[in-house]
Amino acid sequence: VVDQTIRPCLAELSEDPDVDVRYFASQAVQACDQ
């Protein structure tokens, strides 16, 4: 579920123009990696 649904969404959010959105998307990706 994480790899198929959540990661693609976070990858899209990590390219958002808003710096806060990019920050929290990258934090969520790191949390998924743990």
PDB file of C-alpha atoms in Angstrom:
ATOM      1  CA  VAL A   1       0.000   0.000   0.000  1.00  0.00           C
ATOM      2  CA  VAL A   2       2.758   2.444   0.909  1.00  0.00           C
ATOM      3  CA  ASP A   3       4.789   1.861  -2.255  1.00  0.00           C
ATOM      4  CA  GLN A   4       1.790   1.802  -4.600  1.00  0.00           C
ATOM      5  CA  THR A   5      -0.355   4.587  -3.170  1.00  0.00           C
ATOM      6  CA  ILE A   6       1.442   6.797  -0.696  1.00  0.00           C
ATOM      7  CA  ARG A   7       4.917   7.140  -2.235  1.00  0.00           C
ATOM      8  CA  PRO A   8       3.699   8.358  -5.656  1.00  0.00           C
ATOM      9  CA  CYS A   9       1.576  10.986  -3.911  1.00  0.00           C
ATOM     10  CA  LEU A  10       4.512  12.096  -1.765  1.00  0.00           C
ATOM     11  CA  ALA A  11       6.764  12.238  -4.824  1.00  0.00           C
ATOM     12  CA  GLU A  12       4.265  14.576  -6.461  1.00  0.00           C
ATOM     13  CA  LEU A  13       4.043  16.704  -3.311  1.00  0.00           C
ATOM     14  CA  SER A  14       7.835  16.921  -3.044  1.00  0.00           C
ATOM     15  CA  GLU A  15       7.797  18.953  -6.273  1.00  0.00           C
ATOM     16  CA  ASP A  16       5.185  21.403  -4.956  1.00  0.00           C
ATOM     17  CA  PRO A  17       6.010  25.120  -5.235  1.00  0.00           C
ATOM     18  CA  ASP A  18       5.304  25.585  -1.509  1.00  0.00           C
ATOM     19  CA  VAL A  19       8.438  25.001   0.567  1.00  0.00           C
ATOM     20  CA  ASP A  20       6.439  23.746   3.570  1.00  0.00           C
ATOM     21  CA  VAL A  21       4.652  21.136   1.444  1.00  0.00           C
ATOM     22  CA  ARG A  22       7.996  19.929   0.075  1.00  0.00           C
ATOM     23  CA  TYR A  23       9.453  19.752   3.585  1.00  0.00           C
ATOM     24  CA  PHE A  24       6.648  17.674   5.067  1.00  0.00           C
ATOM     25  CA  ALA A  25       6.500  15.424   2.002  1.00  0.00           C
ATOM     26  CA  SER A  26      10.202  14.660   2.392  1.00  0.00           C
ATOM     27  CA  GLN A  27       9.714  14.027   6.117  1.00  0.00           C
ATOM     28  CA  ALA A  28       6.920  11.568   5.321  1.00  0.00           C
ATOM     29  CA  VAL A  29       9.102   9.761   2.771  1.00  0.00           C
ATOM     30  CA  GLN A  30      11.855   9.415   5.371  1.00  0.00           C
ATOM     31  CA  ALA A  31       9.340   8.061   7.888  1.00  0.00           C
ATOM     32  CA  CYS A  32       8.201   5.466   5.336  1.00  0.00           C
ATOM     33  CA  ASP A  33      11.821   4.386   4.830  1.00  0.00           C
ATOM     34  CA  GLN A  34      12.279   3.589   8.520  1.00  0.00           C
TER      35      GLN A  34
END
